[in-house]
Coordinates of C-alpha atoms in Angstrom, one line a residue:
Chain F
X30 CA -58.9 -27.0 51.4
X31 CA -56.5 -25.0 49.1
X32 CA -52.8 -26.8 47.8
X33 CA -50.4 -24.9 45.7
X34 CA -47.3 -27.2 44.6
X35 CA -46.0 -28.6 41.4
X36 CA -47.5 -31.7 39.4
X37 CA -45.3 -35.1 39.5
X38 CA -45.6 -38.4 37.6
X39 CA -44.7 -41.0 40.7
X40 CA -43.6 -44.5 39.5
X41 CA -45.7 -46.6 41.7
X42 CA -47.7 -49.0 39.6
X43 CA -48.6 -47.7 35.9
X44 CA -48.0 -44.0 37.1
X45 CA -49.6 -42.1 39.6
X46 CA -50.1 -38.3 39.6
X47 CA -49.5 -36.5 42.6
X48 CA -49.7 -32.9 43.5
X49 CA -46.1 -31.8 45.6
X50 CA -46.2 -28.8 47.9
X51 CA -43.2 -26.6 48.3
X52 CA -42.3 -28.5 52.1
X53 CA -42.2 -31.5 50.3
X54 CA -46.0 -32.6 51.6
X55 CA -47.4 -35.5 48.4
X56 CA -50.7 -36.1 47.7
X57 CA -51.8 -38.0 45.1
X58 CA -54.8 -36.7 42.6
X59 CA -57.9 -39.0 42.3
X60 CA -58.7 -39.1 38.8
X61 CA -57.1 -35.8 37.4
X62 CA -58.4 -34.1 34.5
X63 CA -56.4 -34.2 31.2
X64 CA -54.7 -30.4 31.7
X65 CA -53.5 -31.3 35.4
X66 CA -51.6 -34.4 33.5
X67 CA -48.5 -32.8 32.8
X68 CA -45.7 -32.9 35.0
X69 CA -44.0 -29.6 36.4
X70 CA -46.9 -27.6 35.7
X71 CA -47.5 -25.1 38.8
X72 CA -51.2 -25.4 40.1
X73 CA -53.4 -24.2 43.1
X74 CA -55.9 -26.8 43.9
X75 CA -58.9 -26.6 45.9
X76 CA -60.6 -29.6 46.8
X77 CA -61.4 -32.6 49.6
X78 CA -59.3 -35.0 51.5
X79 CA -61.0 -38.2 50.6
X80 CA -60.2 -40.4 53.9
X81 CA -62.8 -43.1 52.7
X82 CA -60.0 -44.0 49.5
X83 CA -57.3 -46.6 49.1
X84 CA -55.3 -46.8 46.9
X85 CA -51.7 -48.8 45.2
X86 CA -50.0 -46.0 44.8
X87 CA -50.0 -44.9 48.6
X88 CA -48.1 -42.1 48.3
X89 CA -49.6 -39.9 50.5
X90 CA -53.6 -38.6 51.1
X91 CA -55.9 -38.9 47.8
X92 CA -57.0 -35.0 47.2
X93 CA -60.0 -34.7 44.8
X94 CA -60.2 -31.7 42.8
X95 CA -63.2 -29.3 43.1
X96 CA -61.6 -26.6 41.3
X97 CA -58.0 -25.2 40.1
X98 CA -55.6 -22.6 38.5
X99 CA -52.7 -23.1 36.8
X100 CA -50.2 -20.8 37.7
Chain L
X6 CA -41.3 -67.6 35.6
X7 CA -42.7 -68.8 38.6
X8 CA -44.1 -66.9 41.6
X9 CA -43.5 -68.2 45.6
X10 CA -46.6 -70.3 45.8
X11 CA -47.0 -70.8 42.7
X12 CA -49.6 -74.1 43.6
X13 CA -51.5 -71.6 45.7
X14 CA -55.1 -71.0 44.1
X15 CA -55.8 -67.9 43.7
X16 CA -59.0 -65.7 44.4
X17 CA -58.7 -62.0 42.6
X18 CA -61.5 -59.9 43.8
X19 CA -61.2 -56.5 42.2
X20 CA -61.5 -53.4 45.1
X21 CA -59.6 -51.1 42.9
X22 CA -60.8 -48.5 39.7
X23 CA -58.2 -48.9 37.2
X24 CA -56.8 -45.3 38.5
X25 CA -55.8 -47.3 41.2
X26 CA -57.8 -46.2 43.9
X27 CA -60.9 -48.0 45.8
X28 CA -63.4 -46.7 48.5
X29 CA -62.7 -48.4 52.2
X30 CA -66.4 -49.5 51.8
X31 CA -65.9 -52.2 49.1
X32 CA -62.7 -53.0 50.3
X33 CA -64.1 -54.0 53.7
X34 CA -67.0 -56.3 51.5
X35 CA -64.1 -58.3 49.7
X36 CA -62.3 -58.9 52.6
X37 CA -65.5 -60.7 54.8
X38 CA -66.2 -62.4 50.8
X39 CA -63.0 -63.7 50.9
X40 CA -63.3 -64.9 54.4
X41 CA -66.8 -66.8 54.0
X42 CA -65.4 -67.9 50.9
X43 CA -62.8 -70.1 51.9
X44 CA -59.6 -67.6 51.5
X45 CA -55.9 -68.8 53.7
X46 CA -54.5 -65.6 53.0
X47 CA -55.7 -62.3 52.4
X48 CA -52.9 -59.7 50.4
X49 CA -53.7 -56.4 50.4
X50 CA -51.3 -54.4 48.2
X51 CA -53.3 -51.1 48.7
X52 CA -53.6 -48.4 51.6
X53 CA -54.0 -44.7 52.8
X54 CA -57.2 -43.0 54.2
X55 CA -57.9 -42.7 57.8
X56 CA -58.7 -45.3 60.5
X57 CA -62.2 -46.9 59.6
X58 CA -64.7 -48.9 62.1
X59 CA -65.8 -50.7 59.3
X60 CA -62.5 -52.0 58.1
X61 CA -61.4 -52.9 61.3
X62 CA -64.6 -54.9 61.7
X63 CA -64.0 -56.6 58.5
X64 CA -60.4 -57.6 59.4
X65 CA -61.3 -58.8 62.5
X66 CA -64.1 -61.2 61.1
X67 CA -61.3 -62.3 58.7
X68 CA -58.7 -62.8 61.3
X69 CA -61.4 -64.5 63.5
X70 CA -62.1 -67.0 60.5
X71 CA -58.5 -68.6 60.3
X72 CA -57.3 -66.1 57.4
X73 CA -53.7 -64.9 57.5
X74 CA -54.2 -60.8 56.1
X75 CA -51.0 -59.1 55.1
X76 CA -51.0 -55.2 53.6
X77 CA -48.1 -53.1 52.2
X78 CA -47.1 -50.5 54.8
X79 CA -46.8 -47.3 52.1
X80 CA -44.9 -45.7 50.1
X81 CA -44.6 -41.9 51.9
X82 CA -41.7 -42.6 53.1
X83 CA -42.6 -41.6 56.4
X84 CA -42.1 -42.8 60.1
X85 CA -45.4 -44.9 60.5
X86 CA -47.2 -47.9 58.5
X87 CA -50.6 -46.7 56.5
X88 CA -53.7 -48.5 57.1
X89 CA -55.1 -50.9 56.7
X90 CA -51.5 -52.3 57.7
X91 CA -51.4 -51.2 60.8
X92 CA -54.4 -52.5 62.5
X93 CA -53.0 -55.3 64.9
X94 CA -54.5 -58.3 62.9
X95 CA -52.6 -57.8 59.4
X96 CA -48.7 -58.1 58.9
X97 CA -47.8 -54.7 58.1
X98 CA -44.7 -55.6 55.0
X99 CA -41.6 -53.0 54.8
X100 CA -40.2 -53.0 51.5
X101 CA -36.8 -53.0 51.1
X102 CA -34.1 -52.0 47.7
X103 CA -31.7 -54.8 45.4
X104 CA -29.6 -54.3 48.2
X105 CA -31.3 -55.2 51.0
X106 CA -31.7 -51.7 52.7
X107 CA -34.8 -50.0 53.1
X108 CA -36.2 -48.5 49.8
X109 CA -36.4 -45.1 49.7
X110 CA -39.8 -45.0 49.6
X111 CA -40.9 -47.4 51.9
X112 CA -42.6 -46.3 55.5
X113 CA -41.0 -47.2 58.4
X114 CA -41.4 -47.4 61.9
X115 CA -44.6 -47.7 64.3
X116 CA -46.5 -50.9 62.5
X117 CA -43.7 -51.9 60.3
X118 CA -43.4 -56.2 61.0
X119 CA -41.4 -57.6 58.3
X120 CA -39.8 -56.2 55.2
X121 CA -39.8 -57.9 51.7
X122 CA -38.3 -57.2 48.5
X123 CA -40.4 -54.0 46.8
X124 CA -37.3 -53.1 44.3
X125 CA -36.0 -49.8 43.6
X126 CA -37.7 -47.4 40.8
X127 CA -33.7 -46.0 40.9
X128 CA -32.5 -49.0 39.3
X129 CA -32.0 -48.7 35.4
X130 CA -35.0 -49.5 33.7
X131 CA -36.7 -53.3 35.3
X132 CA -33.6 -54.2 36.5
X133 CA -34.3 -53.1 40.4
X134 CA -37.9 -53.5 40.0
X135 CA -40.3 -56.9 41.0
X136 CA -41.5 -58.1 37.8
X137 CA -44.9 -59.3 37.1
X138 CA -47.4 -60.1 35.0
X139 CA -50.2 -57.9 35.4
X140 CA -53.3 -56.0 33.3
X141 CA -52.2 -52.5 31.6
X142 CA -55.4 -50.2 32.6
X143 CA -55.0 -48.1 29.2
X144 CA -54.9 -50.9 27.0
X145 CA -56.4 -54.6 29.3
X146 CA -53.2 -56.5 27.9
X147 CA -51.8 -58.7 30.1
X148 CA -47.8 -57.7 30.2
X149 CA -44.9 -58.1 32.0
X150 CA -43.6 -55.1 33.7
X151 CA -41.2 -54.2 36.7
X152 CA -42.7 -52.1 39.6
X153 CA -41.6 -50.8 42.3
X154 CA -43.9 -50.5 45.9
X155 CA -44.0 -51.6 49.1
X156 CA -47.3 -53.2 47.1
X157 CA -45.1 -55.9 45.8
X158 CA -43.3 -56.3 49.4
X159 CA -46.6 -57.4 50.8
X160 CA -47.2 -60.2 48.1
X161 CA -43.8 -61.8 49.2
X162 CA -44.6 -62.0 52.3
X163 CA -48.6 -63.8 51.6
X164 CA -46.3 -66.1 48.9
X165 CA -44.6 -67.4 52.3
X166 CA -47.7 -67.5 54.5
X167 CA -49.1 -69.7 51.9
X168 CA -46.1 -71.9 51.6
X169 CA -46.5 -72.0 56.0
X170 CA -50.1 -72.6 55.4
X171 CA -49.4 -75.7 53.2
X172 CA -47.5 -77.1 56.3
X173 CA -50.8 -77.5 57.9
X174 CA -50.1 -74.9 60.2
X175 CA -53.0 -73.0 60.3
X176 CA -54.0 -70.4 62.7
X177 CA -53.5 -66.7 61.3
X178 CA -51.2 -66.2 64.8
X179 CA -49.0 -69.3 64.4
X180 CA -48.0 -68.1 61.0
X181 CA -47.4 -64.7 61.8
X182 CA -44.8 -66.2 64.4
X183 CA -43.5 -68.0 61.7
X184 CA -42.9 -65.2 59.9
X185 CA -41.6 -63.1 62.2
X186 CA -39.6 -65.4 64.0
X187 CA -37.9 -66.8 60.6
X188 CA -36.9 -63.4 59.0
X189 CA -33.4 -62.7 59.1
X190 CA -32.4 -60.1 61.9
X191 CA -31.2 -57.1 61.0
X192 CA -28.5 -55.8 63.7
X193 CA -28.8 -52.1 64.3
X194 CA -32.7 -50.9 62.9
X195 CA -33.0 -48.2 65.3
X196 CA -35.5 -46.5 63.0
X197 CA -37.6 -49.9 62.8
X198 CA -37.0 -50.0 58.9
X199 CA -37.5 -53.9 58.7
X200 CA -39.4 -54.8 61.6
X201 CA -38.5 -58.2 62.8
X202 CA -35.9 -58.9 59.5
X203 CA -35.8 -60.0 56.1
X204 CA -38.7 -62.3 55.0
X205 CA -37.1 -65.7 55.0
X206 CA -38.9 -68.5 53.1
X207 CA -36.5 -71.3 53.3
X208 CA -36.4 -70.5 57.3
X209 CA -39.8 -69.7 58.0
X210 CA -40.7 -73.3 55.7
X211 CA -38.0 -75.1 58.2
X212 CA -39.7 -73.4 61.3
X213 CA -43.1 -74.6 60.3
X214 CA -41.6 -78.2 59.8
X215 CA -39.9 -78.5 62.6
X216 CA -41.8 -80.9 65.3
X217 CA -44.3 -82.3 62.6
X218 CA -44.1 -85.4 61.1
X219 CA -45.8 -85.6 57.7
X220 CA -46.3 -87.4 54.7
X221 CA -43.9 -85.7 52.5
X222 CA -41.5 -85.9 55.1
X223 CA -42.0 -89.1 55.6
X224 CA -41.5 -90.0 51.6
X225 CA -39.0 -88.2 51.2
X226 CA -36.7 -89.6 53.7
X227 CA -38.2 -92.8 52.7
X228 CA -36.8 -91.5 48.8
X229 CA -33.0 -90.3 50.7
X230 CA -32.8 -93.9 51.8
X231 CA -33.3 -95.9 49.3
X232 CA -36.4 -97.6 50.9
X233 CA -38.7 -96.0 47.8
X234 CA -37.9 -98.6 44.6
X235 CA -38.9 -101.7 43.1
X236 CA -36.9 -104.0 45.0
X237 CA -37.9 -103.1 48.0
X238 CA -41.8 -103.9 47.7
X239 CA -41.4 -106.9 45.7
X240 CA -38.6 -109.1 47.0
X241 CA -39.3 -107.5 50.7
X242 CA -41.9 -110.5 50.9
X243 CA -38.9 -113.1 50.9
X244 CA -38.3 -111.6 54.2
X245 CA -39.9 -111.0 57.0
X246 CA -41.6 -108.3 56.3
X247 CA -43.3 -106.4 59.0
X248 CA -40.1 -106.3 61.9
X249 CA -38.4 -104.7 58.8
X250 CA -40.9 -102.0 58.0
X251 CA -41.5 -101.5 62.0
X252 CA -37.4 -101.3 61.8
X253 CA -37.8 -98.8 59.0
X254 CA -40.5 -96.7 60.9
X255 CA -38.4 -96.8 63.8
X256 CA -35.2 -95.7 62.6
X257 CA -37.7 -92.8 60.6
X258 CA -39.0 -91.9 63.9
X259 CA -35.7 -91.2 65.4
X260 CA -34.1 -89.8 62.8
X261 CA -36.9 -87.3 62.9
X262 CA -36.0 -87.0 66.7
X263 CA -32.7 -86.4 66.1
X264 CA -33.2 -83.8 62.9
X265 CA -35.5 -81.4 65.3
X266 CA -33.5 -81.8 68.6
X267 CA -30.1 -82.6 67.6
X268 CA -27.4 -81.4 65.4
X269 CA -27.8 -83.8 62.4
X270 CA -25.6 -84.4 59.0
X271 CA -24.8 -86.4 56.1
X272 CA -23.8 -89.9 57.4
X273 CA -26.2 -90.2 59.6
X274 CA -28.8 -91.6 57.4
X275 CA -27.1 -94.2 55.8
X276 CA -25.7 -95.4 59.4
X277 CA -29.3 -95.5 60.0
X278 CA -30.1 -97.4 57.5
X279 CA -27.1 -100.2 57.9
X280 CA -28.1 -100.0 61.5
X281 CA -31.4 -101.1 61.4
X282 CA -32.2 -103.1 58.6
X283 CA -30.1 -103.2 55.9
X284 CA -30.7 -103.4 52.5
X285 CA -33.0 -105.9 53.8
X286 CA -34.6 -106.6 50.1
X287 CA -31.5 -108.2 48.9
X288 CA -31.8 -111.1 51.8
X289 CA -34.4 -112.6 48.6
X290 CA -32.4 -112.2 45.9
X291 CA -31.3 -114.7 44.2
X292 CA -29.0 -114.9 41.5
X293 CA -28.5 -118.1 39.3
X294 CA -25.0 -119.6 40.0
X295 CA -24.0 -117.0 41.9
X296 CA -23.5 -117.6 45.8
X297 CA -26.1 -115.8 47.4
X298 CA -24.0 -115.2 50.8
X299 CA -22.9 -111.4 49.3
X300 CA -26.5 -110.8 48.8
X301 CA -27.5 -111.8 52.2
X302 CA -24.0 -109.6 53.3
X303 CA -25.3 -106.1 52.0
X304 CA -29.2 -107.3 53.5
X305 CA -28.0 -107.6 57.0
X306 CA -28.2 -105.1 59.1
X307 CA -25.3 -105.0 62.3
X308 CA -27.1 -107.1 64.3
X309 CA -27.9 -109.6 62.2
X310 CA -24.6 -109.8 60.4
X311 CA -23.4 -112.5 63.1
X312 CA -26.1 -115.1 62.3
X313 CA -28.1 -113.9 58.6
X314 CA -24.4 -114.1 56.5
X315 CA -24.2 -117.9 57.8
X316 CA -27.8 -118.8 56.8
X317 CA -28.8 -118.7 60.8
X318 CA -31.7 -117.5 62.4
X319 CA -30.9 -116.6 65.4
X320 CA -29.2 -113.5 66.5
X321 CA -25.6 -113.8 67.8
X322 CA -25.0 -112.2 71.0
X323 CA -22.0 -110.8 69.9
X324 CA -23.5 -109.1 66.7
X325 CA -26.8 -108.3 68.4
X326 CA -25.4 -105.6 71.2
X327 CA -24.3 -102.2 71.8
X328 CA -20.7 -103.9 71.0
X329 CA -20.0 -102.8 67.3
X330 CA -22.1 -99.9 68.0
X331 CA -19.7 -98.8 70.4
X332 CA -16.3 -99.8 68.8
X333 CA -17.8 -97.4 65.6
X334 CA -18.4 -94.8 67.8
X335 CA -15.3 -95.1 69.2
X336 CA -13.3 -95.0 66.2
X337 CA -14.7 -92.3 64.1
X338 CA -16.2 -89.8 66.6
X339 CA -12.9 -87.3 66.0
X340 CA -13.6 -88.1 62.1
X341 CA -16.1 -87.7 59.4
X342 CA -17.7 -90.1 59.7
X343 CA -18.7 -89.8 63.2
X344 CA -22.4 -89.2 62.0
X345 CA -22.2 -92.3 60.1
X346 CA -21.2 -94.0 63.3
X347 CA -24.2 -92.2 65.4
X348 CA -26.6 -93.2 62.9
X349 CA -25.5 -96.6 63.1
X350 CA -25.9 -97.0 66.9
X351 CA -29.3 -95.4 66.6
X352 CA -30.0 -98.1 64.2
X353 CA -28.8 -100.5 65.8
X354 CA -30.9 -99.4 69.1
X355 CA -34.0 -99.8 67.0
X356 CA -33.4 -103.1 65.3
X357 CA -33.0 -104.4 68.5
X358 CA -35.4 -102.7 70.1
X359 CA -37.8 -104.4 67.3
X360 CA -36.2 -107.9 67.9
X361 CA -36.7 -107.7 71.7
X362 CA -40.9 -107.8 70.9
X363 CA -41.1 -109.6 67.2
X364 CA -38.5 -112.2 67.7
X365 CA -36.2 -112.3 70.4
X366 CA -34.3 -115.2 69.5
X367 CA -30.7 -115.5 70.1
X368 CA -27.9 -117.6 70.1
X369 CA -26.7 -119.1 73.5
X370 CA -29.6 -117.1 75.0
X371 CA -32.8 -118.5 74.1
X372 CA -35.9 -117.0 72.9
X373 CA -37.5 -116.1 76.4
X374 CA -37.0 -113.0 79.1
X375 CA -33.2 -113.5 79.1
X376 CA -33.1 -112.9 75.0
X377 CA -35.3 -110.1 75.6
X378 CA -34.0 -108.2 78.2
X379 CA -30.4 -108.4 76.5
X380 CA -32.0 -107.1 73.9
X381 CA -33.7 -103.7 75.8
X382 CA -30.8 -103.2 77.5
X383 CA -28.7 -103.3 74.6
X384 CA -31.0 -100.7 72.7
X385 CA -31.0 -98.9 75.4
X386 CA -27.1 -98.8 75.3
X387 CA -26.9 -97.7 72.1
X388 CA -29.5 -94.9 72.6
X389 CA -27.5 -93.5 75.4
X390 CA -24.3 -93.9 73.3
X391 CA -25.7 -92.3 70.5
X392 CA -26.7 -89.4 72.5
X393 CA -23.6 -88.7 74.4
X394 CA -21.3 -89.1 70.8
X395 CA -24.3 -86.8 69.4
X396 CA -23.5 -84.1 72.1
X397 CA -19.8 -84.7 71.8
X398 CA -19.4 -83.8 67.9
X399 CA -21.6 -80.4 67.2
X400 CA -20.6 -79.8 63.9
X401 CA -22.7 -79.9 60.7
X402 CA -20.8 -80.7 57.5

């Protein structure tokens, strides 16, 4: 699946990043690479739902990145 | 700083990376570990993903095991708990702000059974947060920080099953009752923010008391009364010993009665106490030169004050009944004392009660069926006395 939205820092735990669509949908990035670190930056992520993942943050469903664009 | 249960052992199995995420899989393994290994209470500050046979098994063996398993409901914000809080065995915790409302974050809703504090990330700097002491991933220091999460709702809410567990209750069920039944209401939660309330530990403690007599109980009323020094266990030989501990028990007994079933206050205890035995210990003291008559005075209990001040074994008829009992009652039940006076009939209605089987000697009367019957009813009188004053004064001071 393809997401385009906006990187965010949430504050649940030591910091969780999270990938926020334009309708407000969250989901949080399992183990992000370095440049997708960096809040407000404007990506389009393709990647997986990863249904079989738990996490603290619990912000929404854990999306891991196969590929992306920064925008 | 000092957590809920902070005598509960605890047993950290590590399900989580240090990104903070974990794969159902090895969740599902620590929670049957935990089970086999002796776990009360599993906490499960951790959820999203999808609905999973293989967890559900898991917390079912759990649940079926005796182990109490509580999970965070989520932080999405949304109108449903996450799993694995809301599969029907866990206690699915709502967290809610400083204030006591729901915090903004916390889900809500279908599966939501209890909220607990989870702080407030818009609170300046820790001030809204739960503080902990926990591992910093980047750097493996232990620290003290201040999160915010319905992750450090759910924790609350184990902290309290534990403290339930400790009770002796002990089947995952009962203490979700407890819980449930002990949180504080909230009056219009349309939206089911908080589920049954606000986690209450002082109430859900009291609920899980309430109808069990147990050793601490028991020592600490023992402590209350004055029964618990020195004196007691050393010059209690000079008396007789056993009608005063069966006096003791017996005025325990029904103060423990009266503590569940009845509306019970300050007063009562020492009435109790006067009652039934006195401070029976000071019957054997003796002081050089002084007159020991005082001493016997402040060891007598109500019934015995007619015959034990004058040196006398036997009871006096007048003493030993629902008589003075009655007259106390009668006096102070519009006062504040009226407890004092209930405790004392209650008291009174076991020393006799006592009497009427270990010694049922009296004055005029004998030491046969007449002494004993007088007796049994006269308990009995003071019993019913104690009841109807009980009924008549509801307030607690």
């Amino acid at each position: 699946m393809t997401v385009i939205g906006t990187i965010e820092k949430k504050g649940f735990g030591f910091g969780t990043w999270a990938l926020v669509t334009d309708d407000g949908t969250t989901y949080e990035l399992k183990d992000p690479v370095s440049e997708l670190q960096q809040e407000g930056l404007k990506v389009e992520v393709k990647g997986k739902i990863r249904k079989d993942i738990m996490t603290i943050a619990m912000i929404g469903a854990v999306l891991e990145v196969e590929s992306y664009i920064v925008l | 700083m000092a957590g809920i249960a902070y005598e509960a052992s605890i047993m950290p199995l590590k399900v989580l990376a240090s990104s903070g995420g974990g794969t159902v899989a090895d969740i599902a393994e620590a929670i049957k570990f935990a089970a086999d290994n002796g776990a009360n209470v599993i906490n499960m500050s951790l959820g999203g993903g999808g609905a999973s046979s293989m967890m559900e098994e898991a917390i079912k063996y759990a649940h079926n095991k005796g182990v109490v398993i509580v999970a965070a409901a989520g932080n999405e914000g949304r109108n449903s708990a996450s799993y694995p809080a809301r599969y029907p065995d866990v206690i699915s915790v709502a967290a809610t702000n400083p204030a006591g409302d729901k915090a903004s974050y916390s889900n809500f809703g279908a599966g939501v059974d209890i909220s607990a504090p989870g702080g407030s990330a818009e609170g300046k700097g820790d001030s809204g947060k739960i503080i902990q002491n926990t591992i910093n991933p980047a750097t493996g220091e232990s620290v003290f920080v201040g999160f915010p999460g319905t992750s450090m709702a759910a924790p609350h809410v184990s902290g309290v099953a534990a403290l339930i567990r400790s009770t002796g209750v002990d089947t995952p069920d009962e203490i979700r009752d407890i819980l449930l039944q002990s949180a504080r209401k909230v009056e219009e939660d349309h939206l089911n923010h908080f589920g049954s309330g606000h986690l209450d530990a002082n109430a859900a403690v009291q609920l899980a008391l309430k109808g069990k007599i147990t050793f601490n109980d028991f020592f600490r009323w023992l402590r209350k009364s004055g029964y618990l020094n020195l004196g007691f266990w050393i010059d209690g030989g000079a008396v007789a010993l056993l009608p005063k501990l069966a006096m003791v028990l017996g005025s325990y007994l029904l103060a423990w009665f009266l503590r569940n079933y009845l509306p019970v206050t300050l007063g009562l205890n020492s009435g109790l106490i006067l009652g039934s035995s006195g401070l029976f210990f000071l019957q054997g003291l003796y002081w050089f030169d002084l007159p020991q008559w005082p001493m016997r005075l402040f060891g007598s209990s109500l019934p015995e004050l007619g015959n034990v001040v004058f040196g006398n074994a036997n009871l006096n008829p007048l003493f030993a009944s629902a008589l003075i009992p009655f007259i106390l009652v009668a006096l102070l039940l519009n006062s504040n004392l009226k407890w004092f006076a209930i405790g004392s009939s209650i008291g009174v209605a076991a020393c006799l009660g006592v009497s009427a089987f270990a010694d049922p000697g009296i004055w005029l009367l004998g030491s046969g069926a007449i002494a004993r019957s007088y007796l049994i009813v006269n308990a009995m009188l003071c019993l019913g006395l104690a009841y109807i004053a009980s009924q008549k004064a509801p307030q607690r001071v």
